[in-house]
Amino acid sequence: MSYLHQLEPGQAVDLAQMPTQGKRLYDGDKETAVAEFEALREELIELQNRFYAEGKRKLLIVFQAMDAGGKDGAIRSILRGVNPQGVRVYPFKVPSKEDLDHDFLWRIHKVVPGKGMIGVFNRSHYEDVLVVRVHNIVPEAVWRPRYEQINQFEKLLTDTGTTILKFYLHISADEQKKRFQARLDDPSKHWKFAVEDIEKRKFWDDYMAAYEEMLARCTTPWSPWRVIPADQKWYRDLAITRDIVTTLNQLNPQYPPPADDLSQVVIN
Ligand code: AMP
Ligand code: MG
């Protein structure tokens, strides 16, 4: 199976020309897509079980998106039912004083997945060339070299047994507006709403420019980005799960042989 939404190294990225509407790409209705997703999710559960049991390799899944882009929702629906012992989800927030006393990859490197584990980053080291760039949190002379520093960091990880899957959830500005409004209208979603999000929305075009540059510069042969049309949640979940399942099938994890000879074991 080919990867529909994966970028090629060197490819120019123009987000305005890239689809946010998955339903236009899907050959079927929403019900068919949901059924396909559910089948893939079952397969993911089985593959993750083997990946964890094998305990040799590592999988890192990175999610980036604008606010309300669907990172939390995708993680919740795609990972439902997997063995929680083999998966760690890390949401990256504003760095702490201690984080800032170190290089920007310090807090990231500490929590990359170990053998047999799937690590999921809800936001990531990429914030350091996104929010940091758009709001001038550090000067360009500091953030500009980070593209290359990130590429080398990801090279180190992949050279040492980690497969990296990076998903940018691509929503339109209209869809973000709808989702913000839904959050405002629903008291159970108020906790997710930060007035700051409205401020950041004013910088939409600057964010798109920052995303375009990081998608282009940090799509390497060892760690390409995927741009997922994310206005329809059902398409988003299907497209992401497809790529995770395809990748795990290629890794083809195996249950390890028993540590002891079990052929003569009798349980009294
Ligand atoms: P949320 O994902 O809605 O919980 O929000 C987390 C917030 O942390 C977002 O506003 C991010 O932009 C912010 N954030 C994450 N990483 C960084 C970083 N390296 N520097 C500055 N802000 C960050
Ligand atoms: Mg938020």
mmCIF file with all atom_site columns, N, CA and C in Angstrom, residues 228-268:
data_model
loop_
_atom_site.group_PDB
_atom_site.id
_atom_site.type_symbol
_atom_site.label_atom_id
_atom_site.label_alt_id
_atom_site.label_comp_id
_atom_site.label_asym_id
_atom_site.label_entity_id
_atom_site.label_seq_id
_atom_site.pdbx_PDB_ins_code
_atom_site.Cartn_x
_atom_site.Cartn_y
_atom_site.Cartn_z
_atom_site.occupancy
_atom_site.B_iso_or_equiv
_atom_site.pdbx_formal_charge
_atom_site.auth_seq_id
_atom_site.auth_comp_id
_atom_site.auth_asym_id
_atom_site.auth_atom_id
_atom_site.pdbx_PDB_model_num
ATOM 1   N N  . ILE A 1 228 ? -2.321  15.393  6.527  1.00 0.00 ? 228 ILE A N  1
ATOM 2   C CA . ILE A 1 228 ? -3.592  14.668  6.558  1.00 0.00 ? 228 ILE A CA 1
ATOM 3   C C  . ILE A 1 228 ? -4.769  15.646  6.443  1.00 0.00 ? 228 ILE A C  1
ATOM 4   N N  . PRO A 1 229 ? -5.610  15.482  5.430  1.00 0.00 ? 229 PRO A N  1
ATOM 5   C CA . PRO A 1 229 ? -6.812  16.320  5.359  1.00 0.00 ? 229 PRO A CA 1
ATOM 6   C C  . PRO A 1 229 ? -7.666  16.039  6.600  1.00 0.00 ? 229 PRO A C  1
ATOM 7   N N  . ALA A 1 230 ? -7.943  17.078  7.394  1.00 0.00 ? 230 ALA A N  1
ATOM 8   C CA . ALA A 1 230 ? -8.483  16.801  8.735  1.00 0.00 ? 230 ALA A CA 1
ATOM 9   C C  . ALA A 1 230 ? -9.784  17.540  9.044  1.00 0.00 ? 230 ALA A C  1
ATOM 10  N N  . ASP A 1 231 ? -10.410 18.134  8.037  1.00 0.00 ? 231 ASP A N  1
ATOM 11  C CA . ASP A 1 231 ? -11.706 18.786  8.312  1.00 0.00 ? 231 ASP A CA 1
ATOM 12  C C  . ASP A 1 231 ? -12.780 17.763  8.695  1.00 0.00 ? 231 ASP A C  1
ATOM 13  N N  . GLN A 1 232 ? -12.710 16.560  8.102  1.00 0.00 ? 232 GLN A N  1
ATOM 14  C CA . GLN A 1 232 ? -13.628 15.481  8.514  1.00 0.00 ? 232 GLN A CA 1
ATOM 15  C C  . GLN A 1 232 ? -12.866 14.531  9.432  1.00 0.00 ? 232 GLN A C  1
ATOM 16  N N  . LYS A 1 233 ? -13.380 14.432  10.648 1.00 0.00 ? 233 LYS A N  1
ATOM 17  C CA . LYS A 1 233 ? -12.676 13.610  11.641 1.00 0.00 ? 233 LYS A CA 1
ATOM 18  C C  . LYS A 1 233 ? -12.614 12.154  11.204 1.00 0.00 ? 233 LYS A C  1
ATOM 19  N N  . TRP A 1 234 ? -13.643 11.663  10.561 1.00 0.00 ? 234 TRP A N  1
ATOM 20  C CA . TRP A 1 234 ? -13.664 10.245  10.168 1.00 0.00 ? 234 TRP A CA 1
ATOM 21  C C  . TRP A 1 234 ? -12.605 9.960   9.114  1.00 0.00 ? 234 TRP A C  1
ATOM 22  N N  . TYR A 1 235 ? -12.370 10.909  8.217  1.00 0.00 ? 235 TYR A N  1
ATOM 23  C CA . TYR A 1 235 ? -11.333 10.681  7.222  1.00 0.00 ? 235 TYR A CA 1
ATOM 24  C C  . TYR A 1 235 ? -9.952  10.756  7.870  1.00 0.00 ? 235 TYR A C  1
ATOM 25  N N  . ARG A 1 236 ? -9.778  11.756  8.723  1.00 0.00 ? 236 ARG A N  1
ATOM 26  C CA . ARG A 1 236 ? -8.512  11.938  9.433  1.00 0.00 ? 236 ARG A CA 1
ATOM 27  C C  . ARG A 1 236 ? -8.106  10.651  10.155 1.00 0.00 ? 236 ARG A C  1
ATOM 28  N N  . ASP A 1 237 ? -9.040  10.098  10.938 1.00 0.00 ? 237 ASP A N  1
ATOM 29  C CA . ASP A 1 237 ? -8.721  8.899   11.728 1.00 0.00 ? 237 ASP A CA 1
ATOM 30  C C  . ASP A 1 237 ? -8.397  7.714   10.825 1.00 0.00 ? 237 ASP A C  1
ATOM 31  N N  . LEU A 1 238 ? -9.146  7.591   9.740  1.00 0.00 ? 238 LEU A N  1
ATOM 32  C CA . LEU A 1 238 ? -8.898  6.492   8.803  1.00 0.00 ? 238 LEU A CA 1
ATOM 33  C C  . LEU A 1 238 ? -7.518  6.632   8.158  1.00 0.00 ? 238 LEU A C  1
ATOM 34  N N  . ALA A 1 239 ? -7.199  7.835   7.683  1.00 0.00 ? 239 ALA A N  1
ATOM 35  C CA . ALA A 1 239 ? -5.927  8.034   6.963  1.00 0.00 ? 239 ALA A CA 1
ATOM 36  C C  . ALA A 1 239 ? -4.728  7.792   7.884  1.00 0.00 ? 239 ALA A C  1
ATOM 37  N N  . ILE A 1 240 ? -4.833  8.266   9.106  1.00 0.00 ? 240 ILE A N  1
ATOM 38  C CA . ILE A 1 240 ? -3.715  8.093   10.043 1.00 0.00 ? 240 ILE A CA 1
ATOM 39  C C  . ILE A 1 240 ? -3.549  6.612   10.400 1.00 0.00 ? 240 ILE A C  1
ATOM 40  N N  . THR A 1 241 ? -4.662  5.971   10.704 1.00 0.00 ? 241 THR A N  1
ATOM 41  C CA . THR A 1 241 ? -4.591  4.573   11.138 1.00 0.00 ? 241 THR A CA 1
ATOM 42  C C  . THR A 1 241 ? -4.058  3.684   10.025 1.00 0.00 ? 241 THR A C  1
ATOM 43  N N  . ARG A 1 242 ? -4.465  3.978   8.799  1.00 0.00 ? 242 ARG A N  1
ATOM 44  C CA . ARG A 1 242 ? -3.924  3.248   7.647  1.00 0.00 ? 242 ARG A CA 1
ATOM 45  C C  . ARG A 1 242 ? -2.405  3.281   7.635  1.00 0.00 ? 242 ARG A C  1
ATOM 46  N N  . ASP A 1 243 ? -1.848  4.469   7.817  1.00 0.00 ? 243 ASP A N  1
ATOM 47  C CA . ASP A 1 243 ? -0.387  4.601   7.740  1.00 0.00 ? 243 ASP A CA 1
ATOM 48  C C  . ASP A 1 243 ? 0.299   3.916   8.918  1.00 0.00 ? 243 ASP A C  1
ATOM 49  N N  . ILE A 1 244 ? -0.293  3.990   10.085 1.00 0.00 ? 244 ILE A N  1
ATOM 50  C CA . ILE A 1 244 ? 0.324   3.324   11.244 1.00 0.00 ? 244 ILE A CA 1
ATOM 51  C C  . ILE A 1 244 ? 0.298   1.806   11.034 1.00 0.00 ? 244 ILE A C  1
ATOM 52  N N  . VAL A 1 245 ? -0.842  1.296   10.588 1.00 0.00 ? 245 VAL A N  1
ATOM 53  C CA . VAL A 1 245 ? -0.985  -0.154  10.398 1.00 0.00 ? 245 VAL A CA 1
ATOM 54  C C  . VAL A 1 245 ? -0.052  -0.637  9.276  1.00 0.00 ? 245 VAL A C  1
ATOM 55  N N  . THR A 1 246 ? 0.015   0.128   8.191  1.00 0.00 ? 246 THR A N  1
ATOM 56  C CA . THR A 1 246 ? 0.914   -0.258  7.092  1.00 0.00 ? 246 THR A CA 1
ATOM 57  C C  . THR A 1 246 ? 2.365   -0.296  7.578  1.00 0.00 ? 246 THR A C  1
ATOM 58  N N  . THR A 1 247 ? 2.734   0.706   8.341  1.00 0.00 ? 247 THR A N  1
ATOM 59  C CA . THR A 1 247 ? 4.106   0.768   8.862  1.00 0.00 ? 247 THR A CA 1
ATOM 60  C C  . THR A 1 247 ? 4.387   -0.403  9.794  1.00 0.00 ? 247 THR A C  1
ATOM 61  N N  . LEU A 1 248 ? 3.469   -0.687  10.692 1.00 0.00 ? 248 LEU A N  1
ATOM 62  C CA . LEU A 1 248 ? 3.686   -1.803  11.625 1.00 0.00 ? 248 LEU A CA 1
ATOM 63  C C  . LEU A 1 248 ? 3.715   -3.136  10.881 1.00 0.00 ? 248 LEU A C  1
ATOM 64  N N  . ASN A 1 249 ? 2.893   -3.266  9.846  1.00 0.00 ? 249 ASN A N  1
ATOM 65  C CA . ASN A 1 249 ? 2.942   -4.500  9.058  1.00 0.00 ? 249 ASN A CA 1
ATOM 66  C C  . ASN A 1 249 ? 4.293   -4.668  8.378  1.00 0.00 ? 249 ASN A C  1
ATOM 67  N N  . GLN A 1 250 ? 4.851   -3.541  7.915  1.00 0.00 ? 250 GLN A N  1
ATOM 68  C CA . GLN A 1 250 ? 6.180   -3.628  7.293  1.00 0.00 ? 250 GLN A CA 1
ATOM 69  C C  . GLN A 1 250 ? 7.235   -4.022  8.321  1.00 0.00 ? 250 GLN A C  1
ATOM 70  N N  . LEU A 1 251 ? 7.094   -3.505  9.535  1.00 0.00 ? 251 LEU A N  1
ATOM 71  C CA . LEU A 1 251 ? 8.055   -3.873  10.589 1.00 0.00 ? 251 LEU A CA 1
ATOM 72  C C  . LEU A 1 251 ? 7.880   -5.339  10.975 1.00 0.00 ? 251 LEU A C  1
ATOM 73  N N  . ASN A 1 252 ? 6.646   -5.811  10.809 1.00 0.00 ? 252 ASN A N  1
ATOM 74  C CA . ASN A 1 252 ? 6.319   -7.222  11.022 1.00 0.00 ? 252 ASN A CA 1
ATOM 75  C C  . ASN A 1 252 ? 6.867   -7.791  12.344 1.00 0.00 ? 252 ASN A C  1
ATOM 76  N N  . PRO A 1 253 ? 6.456   -7.216  13.463 1.00 0.00 ? 253 PRO A N  1
ATOM 77  C CA . PRO A 1 253 ? 6.972   -7.688  14.762 1.00 0.00 ? 253 PRO A CA 1
ATOM 78  C C  . PRO A 1 253 ? 6.568   -9.134  15.040 1.00 0.00 ? 253 PRO A C  1
ATOM 79  N N  . GLN A 1 254 ? 7.453   -9.839  15.745 1.00 0.00 ? 254 GLN A N  1
ATOM 80  C CA . GLN A 1 254 ? 7.232   -11.267 16.026 1.00 0.00 ? 254 GLN A CA 1
ATOM 81  C C  . GLN A 1 254 ? 7.206   -11.511 17.534 1.00 0.00 ? 254 GLN A C  1
ATOM 82  N N  . TYR A 1 255 ? 6.319   -12.401 17.955 1.00 0.00 ? 255 TYR A N  1
ATOM 83  C CA . TYR A 1 255 ? 6.375   -12.826 19.356 1.00 0.00 ? 255 TYR A CA 1
ATOM 84  C C  . TYR A 1 255 ? 7.722   -13.511 19.583 1.00 0.00 ? 255 TYR A C  1
ATOM 85  N N  . PRO A 1 256 ? 8.412   -13.199 20.663 1.00 0.00 ? 256 PRO A N  1
ATOM 86  C CA . PRO A 1 256 ? 9.703   -13.832 20.883 1.00 0.00 ? 256 PRO A CA 1
ATOM 87  C C  . PRO A 1 256 ? 9.516   -15.296 21.284 1.00 0.00 ? 256 PRO A C  1
ATOM 88  N N  . PRO A 1 257 ? 10.532  -16.137 21.038 1.00 0.00 ? 257 PRO A N  1
ATOM 89  C CA . PRO A 1 257 ? 10.436  -17.524 21.500 1.00 0.00 ? 257 PRO A CA 1
ATOM 90  C C  . PRO A 1 257 ? 10.431  -17.531 23.030 1.00 0.00 ? 257 PRO A C  1
ATOM 91  N N  . PRO A 1 258 ? 9.879   -18.555 23.662 1.00 0.00 ? 258 PRO A N  1
ATOM 92  C CA . PRO A 1 258 ? 9.874   -18.598 25.124 1.00 0.00 ? 258 PRO A CA 1
ATOM 93  C C  . PRO A 1 258 ? 11.302  -18.655 25.664 1.00 0.00 ? 258 PRO A C  1
ATOM 94  N N  . ALA A 1 259 ? 11.508  -18.075 26.839 1.00 0.00 ? 259 ALA A N  1
ATOM 95  C CA . ALA A 1 259 ? 12.849  -18.049 27.431 1.00 0.00 ? 259 ALA A CA 1
ATOM 96  C C  . ALA A 1 259 ? 13.286  -19.448 27.863 1.00 0.00 ? 259 ALA A C  1
ATOM 97  N N  . ASP A 1 260 ? 12.334  -20.279 28.213 1.00 0.00 ? 260 ASP A N  1
ATOM 98  C CA . ASP A 1 260 ? 12.648  -21.641 28.673 1.00 0.00 ? 260 ASP A CA 1
ATOM 99  C C  . ASP A 1 260 ? 12.026  -22.659 27.725 1.00 0.00 ? 260 ASP A C  1
ATOM 100 N N  . ASP A 1 261 ? 12.524  -23.883 27.793 1.00 0.00 ? 261 ASP A N  1
ATOM 101 C CA . ASP A 1 261 ? 11.910  -24.965 27.017 1.00 0.00 ? 261 ASP A CA 1
ATOM 102 C C  . ASP A 1 261 ? 10.593  -25.343 27.697 1.00 0.00 ? 261 ASP A C  1
ATOM 103 N N  . LEU A 1 262 ? 9.487   -25.111 26.996 1.00 0.00 ? 262 LEU A N  1
ATOM 104 C CA . LEU A 1 262 ? 8.181   -25.330 27.622 1.00 0.00 ? 262 LEU A CA 1
ATOM 105 C C  . LEU A 1 262 ? 7.583   -26.683 27.251 1.00 0.00 ? 262 LEU A C  1
ATOM 106 N N  . SER A 1 263 ? 8.322   -27.453 26.422 1.00 0.00 ? 263 SER A N  1
ATOM 107 C CA . SER A 1 263 ? 7.709   -28.667 25.864 1.00 0.00 ? 263 SER A CA 1
ATOM 108 C C  . SER A 1 263 ? 7.419   -29.723 26.934 1.00 0.00 ? 263 SER A C  1
ATOM 109 N N  . GLN A 1 264 ? 8.221   -29.728 28.034 1.00 0.00 ? 264 GLN A N  1
ATOM 110 C CA . GLN A 1 264 ? 8.024   -30.755 29.063 1.00 0.00 ? 264 GLN A CA 1
ATOM 111 C C  . GLN A 1 264 ? 7.273   -30.218 30.294 1.00 0.00 ? 264 GLN A C  1
ATOM 112 N N  . VAL A 1 265 ? 6.832   -28.955 30.204 1.00 0.00 ? 265 VAL A N  1
ATOM 113 C CA . VAL A 1 265 ? 6.234   -28.349 31.398 1.00 0.00 ? 265 VAL A CA 1
ATOM 114 C C  . VAL A 1 265 ? 4.851   -28.939 31.687 1.00 0.00 ? 265 VAL A C  1
ATOM 115 N N  . VAL A 1 266 ? 4.663   -29.382 32.903 1.00 0.00 ? 266 VAL A N  1
ATOM 116 C CA . VAL A 1 266 ? 3.363   -29.903 33.328 1.00 0.00 ? 266 VAL A CA 1
ATOM 117 C C  . VAL A 1 266 ? 2.884   -29.048 34.488 1.00 0.00 ? 266 VAL A C  1
ATOM 118 N N  . ILE A 1 267 ? 1.664   -28.610 34.415 1.00 0.00 ? 267 ILE A N  1
ATOM 119 C CA . ILE A 1 267 ? 1.121   -27.799 35.521 1.00 0.00 ? 267 ILE A CA 1
ATOM 120 C C  . ILE A 1 267 ? 0.294   -28.694 36.417 1.00 0.00 ? 267 ILE A C  1
ATOM 121 N N  . ASN A 1 268 ? 0.736   -28.806 37.675 1.00 0.00 ? 268 ASN A N  1
ATOM 122 C CA . ASN A 1 268 ? 0.033   -29.705 38.602 1.00 0.00 ? 268 ASN A CA 1
ATOM 123 C C  . ASN A 1 268 ? -1.208  -29.040 39.191 1.00 0.00 ? 268 ASN A C  1
#
